PDB file of C-alpha atoms and ligand atoms in Angstrom:
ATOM      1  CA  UNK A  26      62.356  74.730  77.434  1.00  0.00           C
ATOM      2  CA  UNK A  27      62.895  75.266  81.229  1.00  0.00           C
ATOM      3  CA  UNK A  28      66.315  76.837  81.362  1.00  0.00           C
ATOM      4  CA  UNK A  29      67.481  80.286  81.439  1.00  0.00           C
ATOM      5  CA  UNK A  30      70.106  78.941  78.262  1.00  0.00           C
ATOM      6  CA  UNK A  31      68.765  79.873  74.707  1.00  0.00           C
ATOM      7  CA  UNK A  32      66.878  77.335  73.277  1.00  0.00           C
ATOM      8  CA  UNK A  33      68.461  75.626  70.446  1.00  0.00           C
ATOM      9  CA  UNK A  34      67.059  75.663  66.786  1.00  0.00           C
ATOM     10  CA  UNK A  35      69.747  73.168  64.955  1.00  0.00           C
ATOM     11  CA  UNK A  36      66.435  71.134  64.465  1.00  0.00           C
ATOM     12  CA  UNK A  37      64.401  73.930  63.081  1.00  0.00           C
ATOM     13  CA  UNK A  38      62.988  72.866  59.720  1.00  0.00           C
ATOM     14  CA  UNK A  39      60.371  75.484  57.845  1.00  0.00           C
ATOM     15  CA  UNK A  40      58.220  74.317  54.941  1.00  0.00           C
ATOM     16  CA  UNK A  41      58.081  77.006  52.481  1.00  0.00           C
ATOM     17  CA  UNK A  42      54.164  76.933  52.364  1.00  0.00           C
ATOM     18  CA  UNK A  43      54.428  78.817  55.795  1.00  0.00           C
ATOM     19  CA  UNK A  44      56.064  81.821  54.553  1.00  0.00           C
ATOM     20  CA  UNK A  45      54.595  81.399  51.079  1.00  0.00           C
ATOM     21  CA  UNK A  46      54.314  85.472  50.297  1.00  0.00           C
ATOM     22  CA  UNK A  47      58.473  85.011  50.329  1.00  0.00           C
ATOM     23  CA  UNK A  48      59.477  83.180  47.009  1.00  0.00           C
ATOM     24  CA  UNK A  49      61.836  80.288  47.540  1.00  0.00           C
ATOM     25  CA  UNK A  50      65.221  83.313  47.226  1.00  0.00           C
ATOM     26  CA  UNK A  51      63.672  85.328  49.528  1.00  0.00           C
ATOM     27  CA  UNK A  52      62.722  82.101  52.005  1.00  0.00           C
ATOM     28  CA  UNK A  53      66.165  80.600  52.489  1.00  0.00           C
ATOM     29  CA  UNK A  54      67.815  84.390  52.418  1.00  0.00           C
ATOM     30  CA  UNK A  55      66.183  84.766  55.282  1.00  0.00           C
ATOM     31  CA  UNK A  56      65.823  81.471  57.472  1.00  0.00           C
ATOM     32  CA  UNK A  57      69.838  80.946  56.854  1.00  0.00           C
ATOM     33  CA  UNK A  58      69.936  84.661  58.472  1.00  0.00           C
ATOM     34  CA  UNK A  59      68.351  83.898  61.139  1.00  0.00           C
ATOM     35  CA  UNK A  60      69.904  80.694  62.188  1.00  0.00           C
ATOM     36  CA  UNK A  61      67.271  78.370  60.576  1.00  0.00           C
ATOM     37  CA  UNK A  62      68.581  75.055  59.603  1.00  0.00           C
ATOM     38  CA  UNK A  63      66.369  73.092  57.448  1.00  0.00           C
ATOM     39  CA  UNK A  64      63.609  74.120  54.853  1.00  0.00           C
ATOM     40  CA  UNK A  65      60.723  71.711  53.517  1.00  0.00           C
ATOM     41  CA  UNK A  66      59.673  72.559  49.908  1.00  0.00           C
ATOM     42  CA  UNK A  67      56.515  72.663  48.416  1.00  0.00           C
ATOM     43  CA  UNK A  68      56.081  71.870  44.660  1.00  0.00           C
ATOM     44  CA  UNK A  69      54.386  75.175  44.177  1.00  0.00           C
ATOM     45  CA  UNK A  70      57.843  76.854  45.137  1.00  0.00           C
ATOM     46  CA  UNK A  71      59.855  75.304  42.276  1.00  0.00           C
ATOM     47  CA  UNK A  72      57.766  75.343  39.757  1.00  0.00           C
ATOM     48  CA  UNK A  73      58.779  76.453  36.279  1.00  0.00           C
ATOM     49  CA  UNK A  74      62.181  77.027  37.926  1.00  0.00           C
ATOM     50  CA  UNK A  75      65.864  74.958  37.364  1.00  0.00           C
ATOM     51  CA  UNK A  76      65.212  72.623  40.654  1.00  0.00           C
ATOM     52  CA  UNK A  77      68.915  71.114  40.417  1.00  0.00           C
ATOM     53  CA  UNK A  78      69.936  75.048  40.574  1.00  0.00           C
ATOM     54  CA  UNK A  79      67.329  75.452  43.076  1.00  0.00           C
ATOM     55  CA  UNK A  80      68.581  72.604  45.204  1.00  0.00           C
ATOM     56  CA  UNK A  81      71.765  74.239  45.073  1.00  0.00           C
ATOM     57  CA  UNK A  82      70.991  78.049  45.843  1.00  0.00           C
ATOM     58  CA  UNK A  83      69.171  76.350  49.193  1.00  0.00           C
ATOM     59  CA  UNK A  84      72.614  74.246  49.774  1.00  0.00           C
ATOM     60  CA  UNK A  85      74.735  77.067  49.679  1.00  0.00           C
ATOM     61  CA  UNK A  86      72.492  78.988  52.061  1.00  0.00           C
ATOM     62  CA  UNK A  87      73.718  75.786  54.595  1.00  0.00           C
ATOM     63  CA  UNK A  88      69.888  74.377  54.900  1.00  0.00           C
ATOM     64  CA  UNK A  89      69.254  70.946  54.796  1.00  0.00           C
ATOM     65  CA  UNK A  90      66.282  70.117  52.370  1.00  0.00           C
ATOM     66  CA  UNK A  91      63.989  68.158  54.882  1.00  0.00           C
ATOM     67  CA  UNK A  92      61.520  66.731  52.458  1.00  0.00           C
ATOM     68  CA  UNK A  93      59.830  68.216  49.221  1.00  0.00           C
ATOM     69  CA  UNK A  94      55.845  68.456  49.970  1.00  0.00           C
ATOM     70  CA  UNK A  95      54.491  66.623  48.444  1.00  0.00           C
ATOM     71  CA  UNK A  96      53.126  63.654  46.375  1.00  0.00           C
ATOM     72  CA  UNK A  97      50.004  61.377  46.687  1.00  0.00           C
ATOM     73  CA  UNK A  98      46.577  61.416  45.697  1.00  0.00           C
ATOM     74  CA  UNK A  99      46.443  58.083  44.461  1.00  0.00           C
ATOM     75  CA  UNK A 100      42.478  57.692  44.405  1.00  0.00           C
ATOM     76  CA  UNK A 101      40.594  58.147  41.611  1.00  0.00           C
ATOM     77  CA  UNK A 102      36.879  56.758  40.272  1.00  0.00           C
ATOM     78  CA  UNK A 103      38.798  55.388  36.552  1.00  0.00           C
ATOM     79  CA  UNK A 104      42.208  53.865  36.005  1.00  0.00           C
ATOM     80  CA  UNK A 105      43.335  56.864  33.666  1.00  0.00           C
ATOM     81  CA  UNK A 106      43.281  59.541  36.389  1.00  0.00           C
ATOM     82  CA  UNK A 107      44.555  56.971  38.650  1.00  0.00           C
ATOM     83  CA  UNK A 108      47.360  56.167  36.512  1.00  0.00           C
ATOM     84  CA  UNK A 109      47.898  59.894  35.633  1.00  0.00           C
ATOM     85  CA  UNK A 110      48.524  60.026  39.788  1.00  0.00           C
ATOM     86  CA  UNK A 111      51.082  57.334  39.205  1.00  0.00           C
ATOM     87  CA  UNK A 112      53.415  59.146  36.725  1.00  0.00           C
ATOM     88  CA  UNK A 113      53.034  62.589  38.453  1.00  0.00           C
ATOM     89  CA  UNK A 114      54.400  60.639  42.215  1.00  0.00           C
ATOM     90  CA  UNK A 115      57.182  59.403  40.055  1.00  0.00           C
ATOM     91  CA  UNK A 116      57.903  62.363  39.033  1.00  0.00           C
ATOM     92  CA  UNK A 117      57.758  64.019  41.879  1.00  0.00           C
ATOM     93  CA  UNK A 118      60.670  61.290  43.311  1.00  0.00           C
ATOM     94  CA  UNK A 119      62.929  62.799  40.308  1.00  0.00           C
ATOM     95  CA  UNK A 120      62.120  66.089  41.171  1.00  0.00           C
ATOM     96  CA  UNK A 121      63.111  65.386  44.841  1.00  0.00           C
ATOM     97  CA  UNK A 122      66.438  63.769  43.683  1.00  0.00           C
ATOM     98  CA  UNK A 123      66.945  67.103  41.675  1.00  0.00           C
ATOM     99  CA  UNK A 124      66.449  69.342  44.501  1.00  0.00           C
ATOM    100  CA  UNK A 125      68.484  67.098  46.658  1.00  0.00           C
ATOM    101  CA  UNK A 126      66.615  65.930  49.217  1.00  0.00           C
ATOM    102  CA  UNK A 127      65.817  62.010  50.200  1.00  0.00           C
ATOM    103  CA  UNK A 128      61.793  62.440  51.476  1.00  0.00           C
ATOM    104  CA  UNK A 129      59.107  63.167  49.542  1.00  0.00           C
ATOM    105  CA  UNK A 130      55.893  63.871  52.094  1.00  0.00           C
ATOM    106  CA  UNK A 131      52.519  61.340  50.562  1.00  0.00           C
ATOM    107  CA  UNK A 132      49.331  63.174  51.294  1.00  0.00           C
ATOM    108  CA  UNK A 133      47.349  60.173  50.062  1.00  0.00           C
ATOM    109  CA  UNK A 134      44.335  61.647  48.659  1.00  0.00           C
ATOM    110  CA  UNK A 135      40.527  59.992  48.852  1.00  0.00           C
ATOM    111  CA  UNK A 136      37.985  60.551  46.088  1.00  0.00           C
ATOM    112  CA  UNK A 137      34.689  61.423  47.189  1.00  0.00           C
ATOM    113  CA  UNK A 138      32.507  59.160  44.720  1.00  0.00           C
ATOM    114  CA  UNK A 139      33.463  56.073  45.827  1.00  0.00           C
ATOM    115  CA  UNK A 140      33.915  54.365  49.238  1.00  0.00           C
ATOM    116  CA  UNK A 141      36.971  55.266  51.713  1.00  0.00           C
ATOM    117  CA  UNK A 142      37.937  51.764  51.765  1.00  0.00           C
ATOM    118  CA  UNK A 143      38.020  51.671  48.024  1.00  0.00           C
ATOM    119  CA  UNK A 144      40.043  55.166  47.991  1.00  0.00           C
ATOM    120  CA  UNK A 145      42.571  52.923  50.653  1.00  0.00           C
ATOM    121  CA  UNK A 146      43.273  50.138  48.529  1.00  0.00           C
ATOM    122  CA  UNK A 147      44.170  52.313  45.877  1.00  0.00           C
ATOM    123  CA  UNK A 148      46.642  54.268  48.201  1.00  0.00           C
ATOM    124  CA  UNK A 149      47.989  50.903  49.185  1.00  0.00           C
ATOM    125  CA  UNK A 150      48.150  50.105  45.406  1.00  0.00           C
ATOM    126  CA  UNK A 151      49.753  53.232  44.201  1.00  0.00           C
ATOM    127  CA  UNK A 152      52.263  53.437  46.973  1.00  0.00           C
ATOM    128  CA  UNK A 153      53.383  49.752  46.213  1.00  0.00           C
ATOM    129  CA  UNK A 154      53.669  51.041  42.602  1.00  0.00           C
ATOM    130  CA  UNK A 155      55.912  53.926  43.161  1.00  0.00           C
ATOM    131  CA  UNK A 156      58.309  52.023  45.622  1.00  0.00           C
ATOM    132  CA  UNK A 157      60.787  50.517  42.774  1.00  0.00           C
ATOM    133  CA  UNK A 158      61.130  53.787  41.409  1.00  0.00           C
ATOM    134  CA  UNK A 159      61.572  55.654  45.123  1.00  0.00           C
ATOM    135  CA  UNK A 160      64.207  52.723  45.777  1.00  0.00           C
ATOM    136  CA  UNK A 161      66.402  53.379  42.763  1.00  0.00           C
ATOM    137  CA  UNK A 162      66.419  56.685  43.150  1.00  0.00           C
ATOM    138  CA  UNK A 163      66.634  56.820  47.307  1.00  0.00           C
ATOM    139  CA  UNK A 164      64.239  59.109  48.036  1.00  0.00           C
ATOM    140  CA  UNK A 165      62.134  57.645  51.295  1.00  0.00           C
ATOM    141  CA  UNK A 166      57.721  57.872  51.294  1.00  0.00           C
ATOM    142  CA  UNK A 167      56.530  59.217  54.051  1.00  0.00           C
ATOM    143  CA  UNK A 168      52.833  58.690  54.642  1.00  0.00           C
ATOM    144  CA  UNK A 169      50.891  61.952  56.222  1.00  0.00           C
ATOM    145  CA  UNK A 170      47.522  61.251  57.934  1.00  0.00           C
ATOM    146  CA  UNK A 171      45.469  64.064  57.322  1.00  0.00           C
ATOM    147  CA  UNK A 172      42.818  64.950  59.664  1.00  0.00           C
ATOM    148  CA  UNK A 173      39.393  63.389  59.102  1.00  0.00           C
ATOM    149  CA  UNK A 174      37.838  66.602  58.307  1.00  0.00           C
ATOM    150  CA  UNK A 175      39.622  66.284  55.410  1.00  0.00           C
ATOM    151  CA  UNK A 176      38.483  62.326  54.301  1.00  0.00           C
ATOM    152  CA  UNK A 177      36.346  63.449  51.560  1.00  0.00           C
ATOM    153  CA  UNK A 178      38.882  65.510  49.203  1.00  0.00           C
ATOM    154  CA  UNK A 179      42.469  64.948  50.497  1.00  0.00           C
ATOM    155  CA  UNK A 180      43.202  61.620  52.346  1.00  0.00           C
ATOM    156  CA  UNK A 181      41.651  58.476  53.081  1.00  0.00           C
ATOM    157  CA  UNK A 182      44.318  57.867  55.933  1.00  0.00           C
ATOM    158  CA  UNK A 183      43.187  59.867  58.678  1.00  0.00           C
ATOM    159  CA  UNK A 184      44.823  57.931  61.643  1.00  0.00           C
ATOM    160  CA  UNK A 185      47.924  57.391  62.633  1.00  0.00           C
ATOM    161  CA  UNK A 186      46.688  53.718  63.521  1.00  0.00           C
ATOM    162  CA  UNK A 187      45.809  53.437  59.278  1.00  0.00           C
ATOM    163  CA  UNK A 188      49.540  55.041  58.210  1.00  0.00           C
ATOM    164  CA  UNK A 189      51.310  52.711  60.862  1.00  0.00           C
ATOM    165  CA  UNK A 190      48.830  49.648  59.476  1.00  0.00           C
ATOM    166  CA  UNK A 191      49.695  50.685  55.519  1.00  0.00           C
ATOM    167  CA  UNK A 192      53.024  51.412  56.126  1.00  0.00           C
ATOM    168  CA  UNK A 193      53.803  48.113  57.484  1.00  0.00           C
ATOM    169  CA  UNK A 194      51.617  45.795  55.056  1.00  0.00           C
ATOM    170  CA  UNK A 195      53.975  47.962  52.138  1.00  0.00           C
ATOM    171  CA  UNK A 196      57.113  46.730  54.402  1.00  0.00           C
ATOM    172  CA  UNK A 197      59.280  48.623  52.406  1.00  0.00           C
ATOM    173  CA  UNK A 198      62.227  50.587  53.615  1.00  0.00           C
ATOM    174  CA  UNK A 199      61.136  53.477  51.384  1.00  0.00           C
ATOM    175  CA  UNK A 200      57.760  53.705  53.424  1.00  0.00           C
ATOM    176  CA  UNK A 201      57.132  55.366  56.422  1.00  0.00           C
ATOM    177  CA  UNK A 202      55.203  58.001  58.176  1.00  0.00           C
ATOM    178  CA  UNK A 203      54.653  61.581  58.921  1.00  0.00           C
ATOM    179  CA  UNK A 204      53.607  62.681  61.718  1.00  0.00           C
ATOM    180  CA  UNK A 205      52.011  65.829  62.333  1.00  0.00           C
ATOM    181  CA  UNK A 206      50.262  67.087  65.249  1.00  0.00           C
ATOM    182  CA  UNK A 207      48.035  69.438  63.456  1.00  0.00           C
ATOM    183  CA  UNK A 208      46.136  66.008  62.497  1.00  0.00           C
ATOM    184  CA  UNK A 209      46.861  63.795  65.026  1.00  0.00           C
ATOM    185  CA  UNK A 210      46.557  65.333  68.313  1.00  0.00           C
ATOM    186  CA  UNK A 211      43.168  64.786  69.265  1.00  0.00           C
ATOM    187  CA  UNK A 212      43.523  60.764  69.017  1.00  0.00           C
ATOM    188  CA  UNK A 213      43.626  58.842  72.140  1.00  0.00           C
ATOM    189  CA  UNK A 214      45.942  56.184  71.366  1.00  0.00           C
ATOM    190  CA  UNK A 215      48.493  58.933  69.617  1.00  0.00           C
ATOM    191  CA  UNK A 216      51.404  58.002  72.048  1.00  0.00           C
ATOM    192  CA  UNK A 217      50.982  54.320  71.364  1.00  0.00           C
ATOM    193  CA  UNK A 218      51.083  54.794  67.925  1.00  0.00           C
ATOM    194  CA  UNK A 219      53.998  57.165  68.117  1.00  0.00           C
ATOM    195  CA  UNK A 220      55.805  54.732  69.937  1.00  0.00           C
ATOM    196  CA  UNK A 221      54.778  51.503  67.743  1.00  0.00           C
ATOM    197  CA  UNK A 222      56.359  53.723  64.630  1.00  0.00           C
ATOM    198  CA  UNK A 223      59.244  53.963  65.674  1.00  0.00           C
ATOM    199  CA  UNK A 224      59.642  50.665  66.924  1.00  0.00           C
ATOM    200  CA  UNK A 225      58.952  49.478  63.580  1.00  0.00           C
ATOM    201  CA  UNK A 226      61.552  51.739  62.228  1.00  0.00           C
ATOM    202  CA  UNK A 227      58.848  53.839  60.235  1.00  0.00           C
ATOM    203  CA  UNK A 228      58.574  57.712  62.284  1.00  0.00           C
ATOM    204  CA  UNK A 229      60.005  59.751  59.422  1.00  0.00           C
ATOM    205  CA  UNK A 230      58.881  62.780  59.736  1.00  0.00           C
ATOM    206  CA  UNK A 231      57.311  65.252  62.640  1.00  0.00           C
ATOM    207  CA  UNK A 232      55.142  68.365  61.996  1.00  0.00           C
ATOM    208  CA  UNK A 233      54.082  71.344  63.908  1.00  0.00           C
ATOM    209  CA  UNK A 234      51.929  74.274  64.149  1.00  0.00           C
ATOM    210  CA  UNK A 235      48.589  74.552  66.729  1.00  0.00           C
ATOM    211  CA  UNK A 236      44.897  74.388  66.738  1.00  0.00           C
ATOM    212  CA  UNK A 237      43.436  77.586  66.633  1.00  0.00           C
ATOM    213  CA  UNK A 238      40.066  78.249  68.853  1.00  0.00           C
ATOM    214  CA  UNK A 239      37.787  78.975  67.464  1.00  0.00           C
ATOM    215  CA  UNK A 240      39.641  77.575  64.062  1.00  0.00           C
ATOM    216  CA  UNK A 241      37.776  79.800  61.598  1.00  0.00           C
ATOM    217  CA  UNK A 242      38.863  77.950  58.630  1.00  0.00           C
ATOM    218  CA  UNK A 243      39.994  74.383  58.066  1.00  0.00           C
ATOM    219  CA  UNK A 244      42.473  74.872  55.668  1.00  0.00           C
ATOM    220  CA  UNK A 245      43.902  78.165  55.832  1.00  0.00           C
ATOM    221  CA  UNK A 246      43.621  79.166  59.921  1.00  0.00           C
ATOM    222  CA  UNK A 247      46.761  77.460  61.583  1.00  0.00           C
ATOM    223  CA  UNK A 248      48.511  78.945  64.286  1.00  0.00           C
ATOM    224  CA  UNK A 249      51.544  79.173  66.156  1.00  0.00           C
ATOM    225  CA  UNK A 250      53.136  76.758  68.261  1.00  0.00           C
ATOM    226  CA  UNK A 251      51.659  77.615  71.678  1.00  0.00           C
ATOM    227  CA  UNK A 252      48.088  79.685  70.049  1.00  0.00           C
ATOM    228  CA  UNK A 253      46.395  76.748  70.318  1.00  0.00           C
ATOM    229  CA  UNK A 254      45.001  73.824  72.134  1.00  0.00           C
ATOM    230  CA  UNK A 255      47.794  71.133  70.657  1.00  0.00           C
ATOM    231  CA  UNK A 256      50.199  69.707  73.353  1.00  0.00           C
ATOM    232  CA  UNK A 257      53.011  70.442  70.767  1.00  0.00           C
ATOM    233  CA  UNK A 258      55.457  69.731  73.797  1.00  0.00           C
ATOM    234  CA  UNK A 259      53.948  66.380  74.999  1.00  0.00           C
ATOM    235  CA  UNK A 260      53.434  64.911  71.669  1.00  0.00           C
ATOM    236  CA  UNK A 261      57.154  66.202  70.530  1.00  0.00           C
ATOM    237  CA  UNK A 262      58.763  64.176  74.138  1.00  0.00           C
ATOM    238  CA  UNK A 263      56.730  61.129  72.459  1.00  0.00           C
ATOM    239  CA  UNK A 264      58.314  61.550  69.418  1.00  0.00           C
ATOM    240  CA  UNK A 265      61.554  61.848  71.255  1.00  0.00           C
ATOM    241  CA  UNK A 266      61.148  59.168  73.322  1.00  0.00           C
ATOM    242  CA  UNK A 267      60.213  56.944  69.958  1.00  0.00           C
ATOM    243  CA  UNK A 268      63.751  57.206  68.506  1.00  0.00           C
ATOM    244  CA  UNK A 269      63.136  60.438  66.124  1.00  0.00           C
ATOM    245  CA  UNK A 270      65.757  62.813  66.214  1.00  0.00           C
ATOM    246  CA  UNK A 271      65.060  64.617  63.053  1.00  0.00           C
ATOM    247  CA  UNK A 272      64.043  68.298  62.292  1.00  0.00           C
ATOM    248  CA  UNK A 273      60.681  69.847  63.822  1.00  0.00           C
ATOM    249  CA  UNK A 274      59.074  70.995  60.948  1.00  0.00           C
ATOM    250  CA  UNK A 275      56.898  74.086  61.046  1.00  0.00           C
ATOM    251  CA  UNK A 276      54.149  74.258  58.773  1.00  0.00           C
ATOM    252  CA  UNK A 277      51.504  76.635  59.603  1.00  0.00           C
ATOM    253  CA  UNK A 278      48.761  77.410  56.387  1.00  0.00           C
ATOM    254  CA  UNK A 279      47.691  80.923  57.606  1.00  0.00           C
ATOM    255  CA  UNK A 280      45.777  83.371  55.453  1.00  0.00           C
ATOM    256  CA  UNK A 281      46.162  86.133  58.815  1.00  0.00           C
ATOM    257  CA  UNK A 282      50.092  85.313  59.058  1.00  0.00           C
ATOM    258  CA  UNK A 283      50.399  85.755  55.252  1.00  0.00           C
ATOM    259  CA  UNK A 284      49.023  89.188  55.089  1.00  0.00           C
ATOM    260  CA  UNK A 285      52.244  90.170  57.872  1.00  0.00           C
ATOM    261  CA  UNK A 286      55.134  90.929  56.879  1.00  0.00           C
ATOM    262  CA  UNK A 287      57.025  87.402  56.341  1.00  0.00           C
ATOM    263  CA  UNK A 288      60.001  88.847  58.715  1.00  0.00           C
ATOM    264  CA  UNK A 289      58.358  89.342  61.929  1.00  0.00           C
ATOM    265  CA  UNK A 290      56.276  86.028  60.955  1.00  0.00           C
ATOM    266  CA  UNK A 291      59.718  84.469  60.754  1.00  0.00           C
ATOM    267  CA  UNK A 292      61.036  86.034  64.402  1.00  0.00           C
ATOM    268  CA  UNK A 293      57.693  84.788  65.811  1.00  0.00           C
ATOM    269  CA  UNK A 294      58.207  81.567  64.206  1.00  0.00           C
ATOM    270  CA  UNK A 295      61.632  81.230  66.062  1.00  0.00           C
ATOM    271  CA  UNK A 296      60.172  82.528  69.249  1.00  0.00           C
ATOM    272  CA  UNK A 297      57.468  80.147  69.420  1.00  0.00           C
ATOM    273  CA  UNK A 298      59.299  77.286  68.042  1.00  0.00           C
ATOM    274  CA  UNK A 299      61.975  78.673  71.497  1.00  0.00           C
ATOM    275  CA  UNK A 300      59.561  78.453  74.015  1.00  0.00           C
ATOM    276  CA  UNK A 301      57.559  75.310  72.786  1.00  0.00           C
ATOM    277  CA  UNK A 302      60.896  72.758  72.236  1.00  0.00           C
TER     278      UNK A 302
HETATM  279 ZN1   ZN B 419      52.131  68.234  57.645  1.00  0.00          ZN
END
């Protein structure tokens, strides 16, 4: 932001993953402190705890629960792991209607025996599965293209181009996509895509953090908004300018941020999050 005013953080969402030292107490103790707004859940943060009570605790700290993070996975080489992917994404939609929040975050999945285009169809098949049961219970799919470093393990969509293409052959109200520049940014028809999203209704969710260089590892080494190489402010004015006026959600996986203390990660979050909005 240009001006001398304070930059505003009313759409300042953090995932829990990104401070994951903090438990999920600790996590929206703080962010509510410090002005934070909204707070993405992982799975790993609720589990073996009361998620209604959870989803409470988090509501009484005034933070909106963006999205819970996350389902998927749908690929698998037999039908009983595949169905075993079914039953754990529909349970995953209760557990997001427990917490309270109406977004559950697909990271599709890909299985590394078998072709990519095999792995897609059975996204495409397990999606249109789950959508009856994400309709009743009004919790919206958003569909996260990972990076195609990560094509043989995690997801078979790996485009923004394939998420827009799957999410309207599902046509479904309940399906959308995420976007997140950590993936995306490197693709040269990004700001088309952004744009033919939201036309279609279907820009759900937007993700930040930046590209390290040199990255030194592909999971675990994200940075800061502005450490990087990712035009986080470009690609956020072509979210903007695509209808989405949601939270920016920062989610940064960072084995050297971890080992900080999780309060001056948080400041630096702010300050970064400041200067690059
Ligand atoms: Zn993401």
């Amino acid at each position: 932001m240009k001006s001398t005013e304070p930059a505003d953080i009313s759409q300042l969402c953090i995932h829990t993953i990104t401070t994951k030292p903090w438990s999920i107490e600790e996590a929206a103790k703080n962010f509510s402190a410090s002005g934070v707004k909204g707070i993405t859940v992982w799975r790993d943060a609720i589990e073996r705890k009361n998620i209604k009570q959870t989803g409470r605790m988090l509501h009484e700290h005034d933070l909106t629960i963006v999205s819970l993070c996350r389902g998927g996975f749908f690929p698998g080489s037999n039908v009983i792991k595949r169905k075993s992917a079914i039953d754990d994404n529909r349970k995953a939609i209760d557990e997001a209607v427990e917490l309270g929040t109406s977004m559950l975050v697909l990271v599709c999945g890909a299985e590394p025996s078998q072709s990519l285009e095999d792995s897609r169809k059975q996204i495409r098949d397990g999606i249109a599965e789950i959508i009856p049961h994400a309709s009743a219970a009004g919790v919206r799919l958003a569909i996260e293209p990972l990076h195609p470093m990560y094509a043989d393990t995690r997801s078979a969509i790996n485009t923004i181009t394939q998420a827009n293409d799957l999410a309207e052959e599902l046509n479904s109200p309940w399906v959308g996509v995420a976007v997140d520049v950590y993936h995306l940014w490197w693709d040269p028809f990004l700001e088309n895509e952004i744009m033919r999203c939201g036309r279609n209704g279907n820009l759900m969710a937007f993700h930040i953090c930046d590209w390290k260089v040199p990255t030194t590892d592909m999971l675990l080494d994200r940075g800061l908004m502005g450490e990087g190489c990712i035009p986080v402010n470009k690609i956020r004015s072509w979210v903007k300018n695509a209808g989405f006026n949601g939270f920016n959600e920062v989610e940064i996986f960072s084995t050297t941020y971890w080992k900080e203390s999780q309060a001056v990660f948080l400041k630096k979050i702010i300050e970064a999050y400041k200067e690059h909005s």
